[in-house]
Amino acid sequence: MAKLSNEDLLAAFEEMTLLELSEFVKLFEDKFDVEAAAPAAVVAAPTGGGAAAEAEEEKDEFDVVLEAAGDKKIQVIKEVRGLTSLGLKEAKDLVDNAPKPLLEGVNKETADKAKAALEGAGATVTLK
């Protein structure tokens, strides 16, 4: 097998949908027994103690999970396509196989807008 350059690999990844890329990452993790997570930042607690040190840091990244499509499946598929770069088949497969993560690591505003749009179409959605 010919060895692919980094540029060739990047070109191949650019052509993949987010769903295909996510599946690739899972296969890669399983094959090589690694985890493709970003390194966690080390947060030092202030030395003064007090309530600020004990307060939990507000979550700034959310996962939008489609729990169920509801009665208006076609409307939900349209919303999924509008929120992602998925094609019709991929969006339909995601909706058919709910519960599935739809958006991962998005900010609160984006997550809330996606949740409102999907619930408006009749879907059941949770934010994690």
PDB file of C-alpha atoms in Angstrom:
ATOM      1  CA  MET A   1       0.000   0.000   0.000  1.00  0.00           C
ATOM      2  CA  ALA A   2       1.324   3.440  -0.930  1.00  0.00           C
ATOM      3  CA  LYS A   3       2.010   5.782   1.941  1.00  0.00           C
ATOM      4  CA  LEU A   4      -0.277   8.847   1.911  1.00  0.00           C
ATOM      5  CA  SER A   5       1.152  12.279   2.614  1.00  0.00           C
ATOM      6  CA  ASN A   6      -0.385  14.562   5.214  1.00  0.00           C
ATOM      7  CA  GLU A   7      -1.824  16.696   2.408  1.00  0.00           C
ATOM      8  CA  ASP A   8      -3.484  13.628   0.841  1.00  0.00           C
ATOM      9  CA  LEU A   9      -5.010  12.687   4.186  1.00  0.00           C
ATOM     10  CA  LEU A  10      -6.312  16.232   4.750  1.00  0.00           C
ATOM     11  CA  ALA A  11      -7.835  16.255   1.269  1.00  0.00           C
ATOM     12  CA  ALA A  12      -9.606  12.954   2.016  1.00  0.00           C
ATOM     13  CA  PHE A  13     -10.924  14.291   5.342  1.00  0.00           C
ATOM     14  CA  GLU A  14     -12.198  17.482   3.676  1.00  0.00           C
ATOM     15  CA  GLU A  15     -14.434  15.379   1.416  1.00  0.00           C
ATOM     16  CA  MET A  16     -16.032  13.519   4.352  1.00  0.00           C
ATOM     17  CA  THR A  17     -19.253  14.545   6.061  1.00  0.00           C
ATOM     18  CA  LEU A  18     -19.174  15.165   9.813  1.00  0.00           C
ATOM     19  CA  LEU A  19     -20.937  11.863  10.400  1.00  0.00           C
ATOM     20  CA  GLU A  20     -18.375   9.952   8.294  1.00  0.00           C
ATOM     21  CA  LEU A  21     -15.507  11.711  10.046  1.00  0.00           C
ATOM     22  CA  SER A  22     -16.991  10.907  13.454  1.00  0.00           C
ATOM     23  CA  GLU A  23     -17.270   7.229  12.499  1.00  0.00           C
ATOM     24  CA  PHE A  24     -13.649   7.290  11.289  1.00  0.00           C
ATOM     25  CA  VAL A  25     -12.448   8.747  14.595  1.00  0.00           C
ATOM     26  CA  LYS A  26     -14.282   5.997  16.522  1.00  0.00           C
ATOM     27  CA  LEU A  27     -12.718   3.290  14.327  1.00  0.00           C
ATOM     28  CA  PHE A  28      -9.292   4.902  14.754  1.00  0.00           C
ATOM     29  CA  GLU A  29      -9.712   4.998  18.543  1.00  0.00           C
ATOM     30  CA  ASP A  30     -10.741   1.331  18.624  1.00  0.00           C
ATOM     31  CA  LYS A  31      -7.981   0.155  16.262  1.00  0.00           C
ATOM     32  CA  PHE A  32      -5.135   1.908  18.084  1.00  0.00           C
ATOM     33  CA  ASP A  33      -6.625   1.924  21.591  1.00  0.00           C
ATOM     34  CA  VAL A  34      -6.361   5.710  21.948  1.00  0.00           C
ATOM     35  CA  GLU A  35      -8.728   8.548  22.774  1.00  0.00           C
ATOM     36  CA  ALA A  36      -9.006  11.531  20.415  1.00  0.00           C
ATOM     37  CA  ALA A  37     -10.074  14.021  23.084  1.00  0.00           C
ATOM     38  CA  ALA A  38      -8.565  17.451  23.489  1.00  0.00           C
ATOM     39  CA  PRO A  39      -6.263  17.643  26.500  1.00  0.00           C
ATOM     40  CA  ALA A  40      -8.016  18.924  29.599  1.00  0.00           C
ATOM     41  CA  ALA A  41      -6.829  22.282  30.840  1.00  0.00           C
ATOM     42  CA  VAL A  42      -5.452  22.320  34.351  1.00  0.00           C
ATOM     43  CA  VAL A  43      -7.320  24.868  36.464  1.00  0.00           C
ATOM     44  CA  ALA A  44      -5.577  26.073  39.599  1.00  0.00           C
ATOM     45  CA  ALA A  45      -7.826  27.018  42.499  1.00  0.00           C
ATOM     46  CA  PRO A  46      -7.300  30.505  43.945  1.00  0.00           C
ATOM     47  CA  THR A  47      -5.350  30.499  47.203  1.00  0.00           C
ATOM     48  CA  GLY A  48      -7.814  32.819  48.929  1.00  0.00           C
ATOM     49  CA  GLY A  49     -10.452  30.089  49.252  1.00  0.00           C
ATOM     50  CA  GLY A  50     -13.935  31.576  49.610  1.00  0.00           C
ATOM     51  CA  ALA A  51     -17.097  30.990  47.639  1.00  0.00           C
ATOM     52  CA  ALA A  52     -15.488  31.707  44.255  1.00  0.00           C
ATOM     53  CA  ALA A  53     -13.202  28.697  44.615  1.00  0.00           C
ATOM     54  CA  GLU A  54     -16.119  26.467  45.471  1.00  0.00           C
ATOM     55  CA  ALA A  55     -18.416  27.699  42.701  1.00  0.00           C
ATOM     56  CA  GLU A  56     -18.648  25.293  39.810  1.00  0.00           C
ATOM     57  CA  GLU A  57     -17.430  26.683  36.520  1.00  0.00           C
ATOM     58  CA  GLU A  58     -20.312  27.359  34.129  1.00  0.00           C
ATOM     59  CA  LYS A  59     -20.471  24.903  31.251  1.00  0.00           C
ATOM     60  CA  ASP A  60     -19.663  26.569  27.918  1.00  0.00           C
ATOM     61  CA  GLU A  61     -19.834  23.609  25.518  1.00  0.00           C
ATOM     62  CA  PHE A  62     -22.956  21.574  24.914  1.00  0.00           C
ATOM     63  CA  ASP A  63     -23.964  18.494  22.955  1.00  0.00           C
ATOM     64  CA  VAL A  64     -27.368  18.576  21.252  1.00  0.00           C
ATOM     65  CA  VAL A  65     -28.829  15.052  21.339  1.00  0.00           C
ATOM     66  CA  LEU A  66     -31.846  14.111  19.227  1.00  0.00           C
ATOM     67  CA  GLU A  67     -33.857  11.777  21.469  1.00  0.00           C
ATOM     68  CA  ALA A  68     -36.886  11.128  19.217  1.00  0.00           C
ATOM     69  CA  ALA A  69     -38.268  12.476  15.934  1.00  0.00           C
ATOM     70  CA  GLY A  70     -41.888  12.718  17.046  1.00  0.00           C
ATOM     71  CA  ASP A  71     -44.869  12.830  14.679  1.00  0.00           C
ATOM     72  CA  LYS A  72     -43.416  15.236  12.094  1.00  0.00           C
ATOM     73  CA  LYS A  73     -40.384  13.214  11.000  1.00  0.00           C
ATOM     74  CA  ILE A  74     -39.992  15.006   7.649  1.00  0.00           C
ATOM     75  CA  GLN A  75     -39.899  18.413   9.375  1.00  0.00           C
ATOM     76  CA  VAL A  76     -37.276  17.109  11.820  1.00  0.00           C
ATOM     77  CA  ILE A  77     -35.136  15.799   8.931  1.00  0.00           C
ATOM     78  CA  LYS A  78     -35.345  19.238   7.280  1.00  0.00           C
ATOM     79  CA  GLU A  79     -34.223  20.916  10.521  1.00  0.00           C
ATOM     80  CA  VAL A  80     -31.354  18.417  10.952  1.00  0.00           C
ATOM     81  CA  ARG A  81     -30.181  19.195   7.414  1.00  0.00           C
ATOM     82  CA  GLY A  82     -30.407  22.922   8.143  1.00  0.00           C
ATOM     83  CA  LEU A  83     -28.362  22.614  11.335  1.00  0.00           C
ATOM     84  CA  THR A  84     -25.683  20.307   9.909  1.00  0.00           C
ATOM     85  CA  SER A  85     -23.919  19.707   6.620  1.00  0.00           C
ATOM     86  CA  LEU A  86     -25.499  16.275   6.302  1.00  0.00           C
ATOM     87  CA  GLY A  87     -27.102  15.122   3.086  1.00  0.00           C
ATOM     88  CA  LEU A  88     -30.671  13.872   2.913  1.00  0.00           C
ATOM     89  CA  LYS A  89     -29.774  10.208   3.450  1.00  0.00           C
ATOM     90  CA  GLU A  90     -27.441  10.915   6.373  1.00  0.00           C
ATOM     91  CA  ALA A  91     -29.985  13.200   8.043  1.00  0.00           C
ATOM     92  CA  LYS A  92     -32.750  10.612   7.602  1.00  0.00           C
ATOM     93  CA  ASP A  93     -30.491   7.864   9.034  1.00  0.00           C
ATOM     94  CA  LEU A  94     -29.649  10.041  12.039  1.00  0.00           C
ATOM     95  CA  VAL A  95     -33.341  10.766  12.706  1.00  0.00           C
ATOM     96  CA  ASP A  96     -34.315   7.110  12.195  1.00  0.00           C
ATOM     97  CA  ASN A  97     -31.634   5.923  14.632  1.00  0.00           C
ATOM     98  CA  ALA A  98     -32.404   8.402  17.444  1.00  0.00           C
ATOM     99  CA  PRO A  99     -31.252   8.899  20.164  1.00  0.00           C
ATOM    100  CA  LYS A 100     -28.134  10.253  18.472  1.00  0.00           C
ATOM    101  CA  PRO A 101     -25.881  13.276  19.082  1.00  0.00           C
ATOM    102  CA  LEU A 102     -26.579  15.933  16.487  1.00  0.00           C
ATOM    103  CA  LEU A 103     -24.162  18.727  17.405  1.00  0.00           C
ATOM    104  CA  GLU A 104     -21.203  18.313  19.733  1.00  0.00           C
ATOM    105  CA  GLY A 105     -19.167  20.934  21.567  1.00  0.00           C
ATOM    106  CA  VAL A 106     -21.257  23.939  20.517  1.00  0.00           C
ATOM    107  CA  ASN A 107     -21.784  27.094  22.570  1.00  0.00           C
ATOM    108  CA  LYS A 108     -24.941  27.646  24.626  1.00  0.00           C
ATOM    109  CA  GLU A 109     -26.553  30.049  22.152  1.00  0.00           C
ATOM    110  CA  THR A 110     -26.140  27.629  19.216  1.00  0.00           C
ATOM    111  CA  ALA A 111     -27.355  24.704  21.326  1.00  0.00           C
ATOM    112  CA  ASP A 112     -30.455  26.621  22.460  1.00  0.00           C
ATOM    113  CA  LYS A 113     -31.284  27.700  18.885  1.00  0.00           C
ATOM    114  CA  ALA A 114     -30.892  24.117  17.614  1.00  0.00           C
ATOM    115  CA  LYS A 115     -33.039  22.773  20.447  1.00  0.00           C
ATOM    116  CA  ALA A 116     -35.779  25.339  19.780  1.00  0.00           C
ATOM    117  CA  ALA A 117     -35.775  24.638  16.033  1.00  0.00           C
ATOM    118  CA  LEU A 118     -35.937  20.872  16.500  1.00  0.00           C
ATOM    119  CA  GLU A 119     -38.605  21.040  19.190  1.00  0.00           C
ATOM    120  CA  GLY A 120     -40.581  23.392  16.945  1.00  0.00           C
ATOM    121  CA  ALA A 121     -40.507  20.655  14.299  1.00  0.00           C
ATOM    122  CA  GLY A 122     -41.821  18.119  16.831  1.00  0.00           C
ATOM    123  CA  ALA A 123     -38.610  16.405  17.971  1.00  0.00           C
ATOM    124  CA  THR A 124     -37.526  15.572  21.511  1.00  0.00           C
ATOM    125  CA  VAL A 125     -34.085  17.063  22.236  1.00  0.00           C
ATOM    126  CA  THR A 126     -31.751  17.167  25.239  1.00  0.00           C
ATOM    127  CA  LEU A 127     -28.673  19.285  25.892  1.00  0.00           C
ATOM    128  CA  LYS A 128     -25.731  17.651  27.607  1.00  0.00           C
TER     129      LYS A 128
END
